[in-house]
Amino acid sequence: MPIKTILLHMANDDAHATRLAVAAALAKRFSAHVQALYIATPVSMPAGATGRAASYGYIAEATAIAHENAERIEAEVQLALADLSYSWSVEEGDHVALLAERAPYADLTIIAQSAAQRSGERVALHAPDRLPLETVGPTLLLPPIQPATAPIGRNILIAWKNSRESARAVRNAMPFLEEAESVTVLTIDPPGKSHEDGVDLVGWLVRHGIAAHHHAAVALGGEVGDLILACAGEIGADLLVMGAYGHSRLRELVLGGATRSVLANTPLPVLMSH
């Protein structure tokens, strides 16, 4: 399916300008409409704001400041998307829930990595990078340091295993894959075992006119997510395509190991689908 609607997560944070620049570049590339959703509720708060009263006080103040900055950020959107079709809306509430409500009507949702904020100095209130597990549509996750003008999708790495999540991610990534200069299909097998899944996917991609090649790696006891990111670095990938894995346990969302590792540590954009 072509990318004709892009849902853009906007907030009162330092990374919003990069997300906007990426959305503008992709909208021009795919002739897409951009839905800019500005959520005034803070994503995180200082670790020192402990206690119910302090937490409520910080959230109220941060939300008020975000509303004050909404007009300025809307002006940035108007400038970046001046020659494109777009809409702008302002909401308060849970970032993941608000994005998940709109994601079914978008062909791509752009968010930023929030794991980098989870340090000793800040406490996460909302984690937008959990969105891939809440919607079937593709989510483009940007790393903390993503040059606004850096190309996305010239050299693509597909982290592949024969699963529903991986298959959906590859199909959702077809607009990028069809324009890529290089596509590598990575499969990771345990020691002493090998599968033909990667070769089969390469054959399918080639029949769709995509010149892909297969790279097999062996897991030697380390984190699969770290191995995926290491391979991405070795080949100079500028986009990682992979399935997002997770399940609910007593109402808590538990991420799969590779998904958790990539979300926390990726240095490159990741297109994820669940």
mmCIF file of N, CA, C and O in Angstrom, residues 4 13 43 87 102 113 134 138 168 188-189 202 204 253:
data_model
loop_
_atom_site.group_PDB
_atom_site.id
_atom_site.type_symbol
_atom_site.label_atom_id
_atom_site.label_comp_id
_atom_site.label_asym_id
_atom_site.label_seq_id
_atom_site.Cartn_x
_atom_site.Cartn_y
_atom_site.Cartn_z
ATOM 1 N N LYS A 4 0.228 7.498 1.818
ATOM 2 C CA LYS A 4 -0.498 8.698 1.433
ATOM 3 C C LYS A 4 -0.948 9.526 2.624
ATOM 4 O O LYS A 4 -1.358 10.667 2.469
ATOM 5 N N ASP A 13 8.901 19.018 23.079
ATOM 6 C CA ASP A 13 10.170 18.390 23.410
ATOM 7 C C ASP A 13 11.226 18.810 22.400
ATOM 8 O O ASP A 13 10.926 19.332 21.335
ATOM 9 N N VAL A 43 5.625 13.932 28.430
ATOM 10 C CA VAL A 43 5.991 12.525 28.276
ATOM 11 C C VAL A 43 6.729 12.009 29.506
ATOM 12 O O VAL A 43 6.627 10.844 29.867
ATOM 13 N N SER A 87 -2.688 18.704 8.334
ATOM 14 C CA SER A 87 -3.648 19.165 9.340
ATOM 15 C C SER A 87 -2.925 19.263 10.667
ATOM 16 O O SER A 87 -1.885 18.634 10.879
ATOM 17 N N ARG A 102 -5.701 7.226 16.091
ATOM 18 C CA ARG A 102 -5.593 7.802 14.745
ATOM 19 C C ARG A 102 -4.764 6.956 13.790
ATOM 20 O O ARG A 102 -4.863 7.111 12.577
ATOM 21 N N GLN A 113 12.163 7.861 19.835
ATOM 22 C CA GLN A 113 12.557 6.939 20.892
ATOM 23 C C GLN A 113 12.435 7.629 22.250
ATOM 24 O O GLN A 113 12.982 8.705 22.456
ATOM 25 N N GLU A 134 0.443 -1.395 19.734
ATOM 26 C CA GLU A 134 -0.944 -1.007 19.923
ATOM 27 C C GLU A 134 -1.694 -0.823 18.611
ATOM 28 O O GLU A 134 -2.894 -0.566 18.619
ATOM 29 N N PRO A 138 2.226 0.542 10.297
ATOM 30 C CA PRO A 138 3.659 0.710 10.490
ATOM 31 C C PRO A 138 3.991 1.962 11.283
ATOM 32 O O PRO A 138 3.364 3.008 11.110
ATOM 33 N N ARG A 168 4.229 -8.759 8.355
ATOM 34 C CA ARG A 168 3.480 -7.501 8.277
ATOM 35 C C ARG A 168 4.437 -6.315 8.141
ATOM 36 O O ARG A 168 4.174 -5.378 7.387
ATOM 37 N N ILE A 188 18.764 -14.858 11.946
ATOM 38 C CA ILE A 188 19.618 -15.247 13.069
ATOM 39 C C ILE A 188 19.187 -16.626 13.549
ATOM 40 O O ILE A 188 18.031 -16.819 13.942
ATOM 41 N N ASP A 189 20.108 -17.572 13.486
ATOM 42 C CA ASP A 189 19.817 -18.949 13.874
ATOM 43 C C ASP A 189 20.641 -19.342 15.089
ATOM 44 O O ASP A 189 21.736 -18.807 15.309
ATOM 45 N N VAL A 202 14.013 -13.451 0.233
ATOM 46 C CA VAL A 202 14.743 -12.811 -0.859
ATOM 47 C C VAL A 202 14.090 -13.142 -2.196
ATOM 48 O O VAL A 202 13.909 -12.266 -3.050
ATOM 49 N N TRP A 204 10.991 -13.894 -2.755
ATOM 50 C CA TRP A 204 9.714 -13.159 -2.849
ATOM 51 C C TRP A 204 9.962 -11.702 -3.211
ATOM 52 O O TRP A 204 9.270 -11.121 -4.053
ATOM 53 N N LEU A 253 2.351 -4.441 29.721
ATOM 54 C CA LEU A 253 2.881 -4.798 28.423
ATOM 55 C C LEU A 253 4.322 -5.256 28.578
ATOM 56 O O LEU A 253 5.183 -4.520 29.053
#
